[in-house]
Structures are given as structure tokens and as C-alpha cells.
Coordinates of C-alpha atoms in Angstrom, one line a residue:
X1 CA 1.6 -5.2 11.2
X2 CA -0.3 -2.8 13.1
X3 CA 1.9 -3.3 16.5
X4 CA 5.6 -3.9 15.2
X5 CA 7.3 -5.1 11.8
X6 CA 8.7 -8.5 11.2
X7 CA 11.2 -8.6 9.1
X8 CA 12.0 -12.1 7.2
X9 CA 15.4 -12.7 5.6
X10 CA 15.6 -15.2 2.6
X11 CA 12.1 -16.4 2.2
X12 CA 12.7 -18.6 -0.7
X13 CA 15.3 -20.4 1.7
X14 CA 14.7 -23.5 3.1
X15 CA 14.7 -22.1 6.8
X16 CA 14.3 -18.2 6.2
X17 CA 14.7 -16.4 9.5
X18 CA 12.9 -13.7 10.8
X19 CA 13.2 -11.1 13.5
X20 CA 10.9 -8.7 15.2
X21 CA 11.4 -5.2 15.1
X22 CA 9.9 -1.5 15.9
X23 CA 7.6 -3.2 19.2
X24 CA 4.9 -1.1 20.6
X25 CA 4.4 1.9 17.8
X26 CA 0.9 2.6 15.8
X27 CA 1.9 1.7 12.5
X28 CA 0.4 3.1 9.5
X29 CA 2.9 1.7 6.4
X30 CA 6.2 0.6 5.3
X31 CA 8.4 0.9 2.2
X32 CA 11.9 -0.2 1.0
X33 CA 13.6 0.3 -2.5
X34 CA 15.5 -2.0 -4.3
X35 CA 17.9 0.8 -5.3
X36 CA 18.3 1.0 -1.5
X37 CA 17.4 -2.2 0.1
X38 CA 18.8 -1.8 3.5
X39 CA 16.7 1.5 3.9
X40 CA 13.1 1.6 4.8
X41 CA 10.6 3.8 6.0
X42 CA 7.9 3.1 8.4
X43 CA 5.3 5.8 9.3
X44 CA 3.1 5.3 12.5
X45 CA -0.3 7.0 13.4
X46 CA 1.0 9.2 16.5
X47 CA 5.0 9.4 16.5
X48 CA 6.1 10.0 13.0
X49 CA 7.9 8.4 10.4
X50 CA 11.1 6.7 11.2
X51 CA 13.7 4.7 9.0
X52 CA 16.2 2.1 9.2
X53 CA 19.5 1.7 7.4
X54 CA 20.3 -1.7 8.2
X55 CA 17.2 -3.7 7.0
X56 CA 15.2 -3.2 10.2
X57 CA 18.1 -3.8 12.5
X58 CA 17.4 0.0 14.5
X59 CA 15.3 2.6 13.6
X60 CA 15.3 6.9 14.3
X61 CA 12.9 8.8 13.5
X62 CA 12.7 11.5 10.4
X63 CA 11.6 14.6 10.0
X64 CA 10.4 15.3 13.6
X65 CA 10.8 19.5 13.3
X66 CA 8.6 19.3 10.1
X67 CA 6.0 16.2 9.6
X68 CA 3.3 15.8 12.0
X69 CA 3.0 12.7 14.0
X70 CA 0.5 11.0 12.3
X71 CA 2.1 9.9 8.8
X72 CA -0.5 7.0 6.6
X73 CA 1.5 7.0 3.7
X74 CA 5.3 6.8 2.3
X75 CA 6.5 6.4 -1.0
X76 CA 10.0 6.2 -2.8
X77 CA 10.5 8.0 -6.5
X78 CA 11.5 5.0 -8.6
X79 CA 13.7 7.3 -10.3
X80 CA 15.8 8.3 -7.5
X81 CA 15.7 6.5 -4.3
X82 CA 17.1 9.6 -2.4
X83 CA 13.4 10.8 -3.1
X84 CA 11.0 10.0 -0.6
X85 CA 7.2 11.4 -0.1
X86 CA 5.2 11.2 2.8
X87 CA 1.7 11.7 3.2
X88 CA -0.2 12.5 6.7
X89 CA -3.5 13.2 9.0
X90 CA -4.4 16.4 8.4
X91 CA -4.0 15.6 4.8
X92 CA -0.9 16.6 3.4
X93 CA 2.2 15.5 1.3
X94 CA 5.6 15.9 1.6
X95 CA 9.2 15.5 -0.2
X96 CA 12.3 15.0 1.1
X97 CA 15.4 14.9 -1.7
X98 CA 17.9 13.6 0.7
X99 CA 16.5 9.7 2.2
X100 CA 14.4 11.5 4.6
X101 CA 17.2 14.3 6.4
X102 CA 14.8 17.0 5.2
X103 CA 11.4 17.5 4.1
X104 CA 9.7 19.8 2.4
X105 CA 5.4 20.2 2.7
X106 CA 4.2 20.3 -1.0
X107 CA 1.6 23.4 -0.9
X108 CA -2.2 23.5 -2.3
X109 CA -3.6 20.0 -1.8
X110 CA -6.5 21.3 0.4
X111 CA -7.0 24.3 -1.9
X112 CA -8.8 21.6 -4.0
X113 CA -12.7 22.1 -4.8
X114 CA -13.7 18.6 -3.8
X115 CA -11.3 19.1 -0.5
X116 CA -14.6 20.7 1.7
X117 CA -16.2 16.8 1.2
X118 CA -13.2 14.8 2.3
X119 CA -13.7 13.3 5.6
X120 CA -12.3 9.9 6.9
X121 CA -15.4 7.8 8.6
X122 CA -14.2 6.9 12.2
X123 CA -13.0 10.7 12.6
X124 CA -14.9 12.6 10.3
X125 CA -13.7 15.7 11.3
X126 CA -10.6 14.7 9.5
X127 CA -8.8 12.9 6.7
X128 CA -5.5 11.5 5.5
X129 CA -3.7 10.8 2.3
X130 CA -4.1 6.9 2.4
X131 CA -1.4 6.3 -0.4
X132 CA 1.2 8.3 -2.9
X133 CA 2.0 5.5 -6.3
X134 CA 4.2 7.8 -8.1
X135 CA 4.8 7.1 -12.0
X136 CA 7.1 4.8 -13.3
X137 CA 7.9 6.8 -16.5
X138 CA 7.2 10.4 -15.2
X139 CA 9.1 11.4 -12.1
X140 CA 7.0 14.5 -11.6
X141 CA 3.6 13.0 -11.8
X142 CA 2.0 11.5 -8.8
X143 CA -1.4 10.0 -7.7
X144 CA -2.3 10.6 -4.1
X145 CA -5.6 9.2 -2.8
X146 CA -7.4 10.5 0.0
X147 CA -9.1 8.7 2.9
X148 CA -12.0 9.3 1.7
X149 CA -13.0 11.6 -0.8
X150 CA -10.5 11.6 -3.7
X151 CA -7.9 10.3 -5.8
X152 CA -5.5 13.7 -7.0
X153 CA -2.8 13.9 -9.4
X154 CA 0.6 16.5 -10.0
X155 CA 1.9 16.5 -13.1
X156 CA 4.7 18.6 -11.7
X157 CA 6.0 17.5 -9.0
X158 CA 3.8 18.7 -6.6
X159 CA 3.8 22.2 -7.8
X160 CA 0.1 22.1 -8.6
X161 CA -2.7 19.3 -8.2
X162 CA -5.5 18.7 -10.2
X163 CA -8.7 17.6 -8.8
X164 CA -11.0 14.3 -8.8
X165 CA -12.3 13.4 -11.8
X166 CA -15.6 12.4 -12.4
X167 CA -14.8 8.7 -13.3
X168 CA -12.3 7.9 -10.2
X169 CA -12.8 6.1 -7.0
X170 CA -13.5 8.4 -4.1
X171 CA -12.1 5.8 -1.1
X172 CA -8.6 4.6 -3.1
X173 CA -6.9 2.5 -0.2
X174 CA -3.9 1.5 -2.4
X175 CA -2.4 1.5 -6.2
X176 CA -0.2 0.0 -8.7
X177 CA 1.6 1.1 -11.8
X178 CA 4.3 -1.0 -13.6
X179 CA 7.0 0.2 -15.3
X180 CA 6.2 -2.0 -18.8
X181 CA 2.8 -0.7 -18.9
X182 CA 2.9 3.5 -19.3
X183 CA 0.0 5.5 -18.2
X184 CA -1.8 2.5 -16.3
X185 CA -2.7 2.4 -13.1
X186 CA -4.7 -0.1 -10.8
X187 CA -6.4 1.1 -7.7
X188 CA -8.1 -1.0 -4.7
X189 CA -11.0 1.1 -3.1
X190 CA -13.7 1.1 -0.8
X191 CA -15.9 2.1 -3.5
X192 CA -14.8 -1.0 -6.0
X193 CA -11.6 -1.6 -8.2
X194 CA -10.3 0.7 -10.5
X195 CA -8.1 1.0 -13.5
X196 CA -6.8 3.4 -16.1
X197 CA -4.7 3.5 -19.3
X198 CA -4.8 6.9 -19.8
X199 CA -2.7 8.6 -17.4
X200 CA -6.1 9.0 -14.8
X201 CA -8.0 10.7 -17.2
X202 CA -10.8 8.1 -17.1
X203 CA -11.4 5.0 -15.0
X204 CA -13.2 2.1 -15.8
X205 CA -14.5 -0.5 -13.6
X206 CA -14.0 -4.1 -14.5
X207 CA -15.9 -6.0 -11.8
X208 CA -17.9 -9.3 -13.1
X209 CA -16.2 -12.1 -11.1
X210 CA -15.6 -9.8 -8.1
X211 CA -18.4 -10.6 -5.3
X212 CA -17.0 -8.8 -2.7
X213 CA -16.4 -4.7 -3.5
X214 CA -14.6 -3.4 -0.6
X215 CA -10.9 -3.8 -1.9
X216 CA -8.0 -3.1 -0.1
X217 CA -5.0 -3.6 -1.8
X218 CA -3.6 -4.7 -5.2
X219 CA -0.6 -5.7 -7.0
X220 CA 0.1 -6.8 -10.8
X221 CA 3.1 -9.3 -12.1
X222 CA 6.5 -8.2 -12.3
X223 CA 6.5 -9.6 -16.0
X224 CA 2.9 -9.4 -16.8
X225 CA 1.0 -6.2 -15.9
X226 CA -2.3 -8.0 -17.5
X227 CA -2.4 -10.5 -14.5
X228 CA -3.7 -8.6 -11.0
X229 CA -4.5 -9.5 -7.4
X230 CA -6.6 -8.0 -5.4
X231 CA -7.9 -8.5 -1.6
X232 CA -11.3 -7.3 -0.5
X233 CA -14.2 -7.8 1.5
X234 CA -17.8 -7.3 1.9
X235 CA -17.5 -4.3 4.0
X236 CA -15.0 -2.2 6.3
X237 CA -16.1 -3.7 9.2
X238 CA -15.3 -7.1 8.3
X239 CA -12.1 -6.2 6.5
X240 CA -10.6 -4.7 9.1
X241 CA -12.1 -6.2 12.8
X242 CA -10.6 -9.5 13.5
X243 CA -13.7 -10.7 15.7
X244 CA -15.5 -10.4 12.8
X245 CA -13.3 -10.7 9.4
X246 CA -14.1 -12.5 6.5
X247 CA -11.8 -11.3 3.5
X248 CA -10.8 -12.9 0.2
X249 CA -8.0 -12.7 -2.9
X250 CA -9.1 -12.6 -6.5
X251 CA -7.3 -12.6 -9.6
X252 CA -8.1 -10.9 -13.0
X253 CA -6.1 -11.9 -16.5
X254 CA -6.4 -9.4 -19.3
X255 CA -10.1 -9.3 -20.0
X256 CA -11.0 -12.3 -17.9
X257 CA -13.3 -12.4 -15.4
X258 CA -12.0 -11.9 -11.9
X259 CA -11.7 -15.3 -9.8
X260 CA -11.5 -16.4 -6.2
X261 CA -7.9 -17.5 -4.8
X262 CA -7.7 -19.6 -2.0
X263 CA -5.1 -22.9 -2.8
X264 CA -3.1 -22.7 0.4
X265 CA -4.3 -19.6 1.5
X266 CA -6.9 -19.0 4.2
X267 CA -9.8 -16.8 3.0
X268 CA -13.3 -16.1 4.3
X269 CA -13.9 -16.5 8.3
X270 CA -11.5 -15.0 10.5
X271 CA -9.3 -13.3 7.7
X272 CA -8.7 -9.6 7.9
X273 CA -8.1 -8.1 4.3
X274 CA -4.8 -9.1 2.7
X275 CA -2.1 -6.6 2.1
X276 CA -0.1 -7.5 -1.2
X277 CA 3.3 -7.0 -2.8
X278 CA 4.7 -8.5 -6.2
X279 CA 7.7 -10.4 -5.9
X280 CA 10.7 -9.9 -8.3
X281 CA 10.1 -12.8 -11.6
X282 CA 6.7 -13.3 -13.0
X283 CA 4.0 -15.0 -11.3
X284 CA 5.4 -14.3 -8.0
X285 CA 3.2 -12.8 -5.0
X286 CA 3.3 -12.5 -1.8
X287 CA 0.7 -11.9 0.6
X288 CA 0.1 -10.7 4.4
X289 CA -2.8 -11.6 6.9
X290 CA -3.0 -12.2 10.6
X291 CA -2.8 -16.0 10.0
X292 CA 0.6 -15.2 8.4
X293 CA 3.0 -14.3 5.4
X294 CA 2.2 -16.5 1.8
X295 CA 3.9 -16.4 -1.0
X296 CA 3.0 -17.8 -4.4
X297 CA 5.2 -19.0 -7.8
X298 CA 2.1 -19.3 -10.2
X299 CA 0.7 -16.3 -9.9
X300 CA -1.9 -17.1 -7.6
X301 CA -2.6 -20.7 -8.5
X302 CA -1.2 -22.0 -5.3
X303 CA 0.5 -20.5 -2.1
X304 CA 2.3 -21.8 0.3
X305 CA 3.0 -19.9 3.8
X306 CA 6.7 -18.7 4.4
X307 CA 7.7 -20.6 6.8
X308 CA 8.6 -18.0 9.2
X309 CA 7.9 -17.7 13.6
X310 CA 4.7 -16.2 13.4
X311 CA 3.9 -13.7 16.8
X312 CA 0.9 -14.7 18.8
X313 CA -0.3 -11.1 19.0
X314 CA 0.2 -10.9 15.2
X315 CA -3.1 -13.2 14.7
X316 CA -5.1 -10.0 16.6
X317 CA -3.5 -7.3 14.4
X318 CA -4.6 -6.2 10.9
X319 CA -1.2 -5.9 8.5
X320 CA 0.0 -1.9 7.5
X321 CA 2.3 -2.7 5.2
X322 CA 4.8 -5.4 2.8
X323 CA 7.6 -4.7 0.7
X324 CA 9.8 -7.3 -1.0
X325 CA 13.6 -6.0 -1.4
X326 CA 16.5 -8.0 -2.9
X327 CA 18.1 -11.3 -0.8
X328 CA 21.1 -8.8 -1.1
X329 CA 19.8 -6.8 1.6
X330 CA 21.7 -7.2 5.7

């Protein structure tokens, strides 16, 4: 969440446990591997990026001499978990080829034509890579979206970048590939929802069933990438402000209209905008408000809330981040 991380050990158990951690940092996002489950990454809005080896137990900060100390995104290479990429306000991404020990900036992002319009609302004067999804089945291609005013590719590991295309979201917030499905990607963004089966070439915009446009973040099925979740909202304002949030879920099956979730999930009134994560079998979600963690088995049919301590200051915090690792993990 936006003030600390919770992490929650055996969720499927009968009485999962769950222990606060990382108190009284900004944070900005979170992300484990399952190649690496004990390891995670959490990158805060004014003090870095810091990471734990024993599944949230302690944390140290990363890459202090070289990232600046506002980092919005992390991502680890589902091809080798030693490879992690951070992305920061100003705009930039890194790599580091050793868990994080060293980093590397990846040169030429801001070199971009559409780079003089990027601007991020509440500071316009700047802007910050919101997200890095790279490619299942091509380790040296990445997407990178900018908060706001683009969604970027490298098709070589950062060497170069190629710009916007016409067809893609300007205000991507989050994505989704899957490793069963090559050259598709899903994308949740202010502007609307997003997808592509063509590597990013083109997007399309599949959207009858979806009433509310500002989406925030998305997952598809471990076993089924035709099945997708979504959260979004009428606007920013009520996505994000908890004195005012209203926020729902929606599903989409292969050429289906999208429909509204909410079987043992609270949606609407008082819900800030849902961060997602797909669990490890098919039909298995989970999803993160400030009323609490849920979890579903049916893909979305029903949820039921983990039944973990929930803080009190949680319920006044919008959530940064969720990722699912093995019950192997410490």
C-alpha cells in the first residue's frame, strides 16, 4: 500500500498470517519472481528502490550511487531473475544484471519525438515511466509506458526505442503479457483498455460492456489468456481519492462483452481502484483495495476476502502494488 507493505503467508490456508513491513516510506510498486521468491523489490517516490531477501522480513536499499530517489516502476526479466529494470521520475529506465547490486541507465528514452508532450498531471513539469512488462518470449523487447504521454518499445534491450504509435494508449498505467499467448499484450489506461496481438504494432480497443474508462490495472488467467480483469473508474479523481472513490472490476472472455464483478467484492462507493495479480492455476485472481486483499477460484465469479489482519490506516491508503510468489517462499 501506499504507506508500508503487508506481506501474507499462505493465503489459501485456513489461518494465513500476515506481517507488516517497510512502515513509513512513499511507495510507488512492488515485484517478486517465482524464480526468486524470497527476493522482492519495492520502489518508493523519494528514497529509492530497496529489496528484501527474506520475503519481506528486512529490506536495504539498491542502487543508491546511481537511481534517483523517485523510482514508479520495477520489473524482473522472466528469463533471468538476476535481471531487474527500474523505471523513475525524471523518466528513465534502468538494468541491473546482478539482483539489483548494480545498475546501469538505458540511454535515449527522452531522445524520443513524442518525449517534448509527456507531462504527468499533478506535476506537469515532469513525468515518470508508470510501468516496464517485458516479453515473455523475447528477452530484449520491452514495453515501457509513460505517465502520460506514451507507451515505447526496445526491441533490443534497450539499445534503441521506438516511439508511440498512432493506435496506442497515451496514459498506460499497467500491462500484461502471458507466456502461452506470443506477441499479445493487455494494457489498463487512463485513456481506455488496450490490447495487441501483434507485437504493439496496432491496438485495438474492445470496450462495449466497460462503463467506466479510466482503467488502472489488469491481469489475464494463468491458463487462459482469453479471460481478463480489469479495475477502473469514472475518472482519476475518484479512482485514486478515498473521500471520494467509487471504482469497479470487469471481466472480458474472448470476444465477450466486458461485465461488472462484484460477488464478494466491494465495488462502487468508497473503493479506490483495484490493483490485480493472477494467481498460479486458472481462474485464480487476486485483488487489492483499501477495504482489503480478495482472492477468487472462478475467475471472477465469486471472491472471498483473505482472511488476513487488515491495518486501520490501510482503509485511507490507495494500494502500489501485489505480487503472488510460491507458498515456498520464508
Amino acid at each position: 500500500m501506499r504507506g508500508g507493505v503487508l506481506v501474507a503467508h499462505g493465503p489459501g490456508d485456513d489461518s494465513p498470517a500476515a506481517h507488516r513491513k517497510f512502515d513509513g516510506y512513499d511507495v510507488e510498486c512492488l515485484e517478486s519472481a517465482d524464480a526468486a521468491p524470497a527476493r522482492a523489490f519495492c520502489g518508493t517516490f523519494n528514497t529509492g528502490l530497496h529489496r528484501t531477501d527474506d520475503a519481506g522480513e528486512t529490506w536495504h536499499r539498491v542502487g543508491k550511487d546511481t537511481l534517483p530517489k523517485s523510482v514508479t516502476s520495477v520489473a524482473i526479466s522472466p528469463h533471468d531473475a538476476e535481471v531487474v529494470y527500474a523505471g523513475t521520475e525524471p523518466s528513465a529506465v534502468f538494468r541491473s544484471d546482478d539482483a539489483g547490486e548494480t545498475w546501469t541507465k538505458l540511454n535515449g528514452l527522452t531522445d524520443l519525438s513524442s518525449a517534448s508532450s509527456w507531462s504527468f498531471p499533478p506535476r506537469p513539469h515532469t513525468h515518470h515511466v508508470r510501468w516496464i512488462e517485458p516479453d515473455p518470449h523475447d528477452p530484449d523487447h520491452l514495453y515501457v509506458s509513460i505517465e502520460a504521454g506514451a507507451l515505447i518499445q526496445t526491441d533490443d534491450g534497450g539499445e534503441t526505442w521506438s516511439d508511440r504509435v498512432p493506435s496506442a494508449r497515451r496514459d498506460t498505467h499497467s500491462m500484461a503479457t502471458h507466456a502461452d499467448a506470443p506477441d499479445h499484450a493487455w494494457a489498463a489506461a487512463g485513456d481506455g483498455y488496450a490490447e495487441t496481438t501483434d507485437g504493439g504494432e496496432t491496438w485495438t480497443y474492445p470496450q462495449k460492456g466497460l462503463n467506466h474508462q479510466y482503467c488502472w490495472s489488469v491481469a489475464v488467467d494463468a491458463a487462459n489468456p482469453s479471460r481478463v480483469l480489469v479495475s477502473a473508474a469514472q475518472s482519476a479523481r475518484v479512482a485514486h481519492n478515498v473521500d471520494h472513490a467509487e471504482s469497479y472490476l470487469y471481466r472480458r472472455t474472448g470476444d465477450e462483452a466486458w461485465e461488472q464483478l462484484d460477488s464478494g467484492i466491494p465495488t462502487g462507493s468508497g473503493v479506490v481502484r483495484a490493483v490485480l495479480a493472477r494467481g498460479r492455476r486458472g481462474g485464480e485472481f487476486y485483488a487489492v483495495t483499501n477495504h482489503g486483499l480478495y482472492r477468487t477460484g472462478d475467475g471472477g465469479d465469486s471472491f472471498e476476502r483473505v482472511g488476513i489482519d487488515w491495518p486501520d490506516a490501510f482503509e485511507r491508503q490507495v494500494p502500489s502494488g501485489l505480487v503472488v510468489v510460491p507458498s515456498s517462499a520464508p
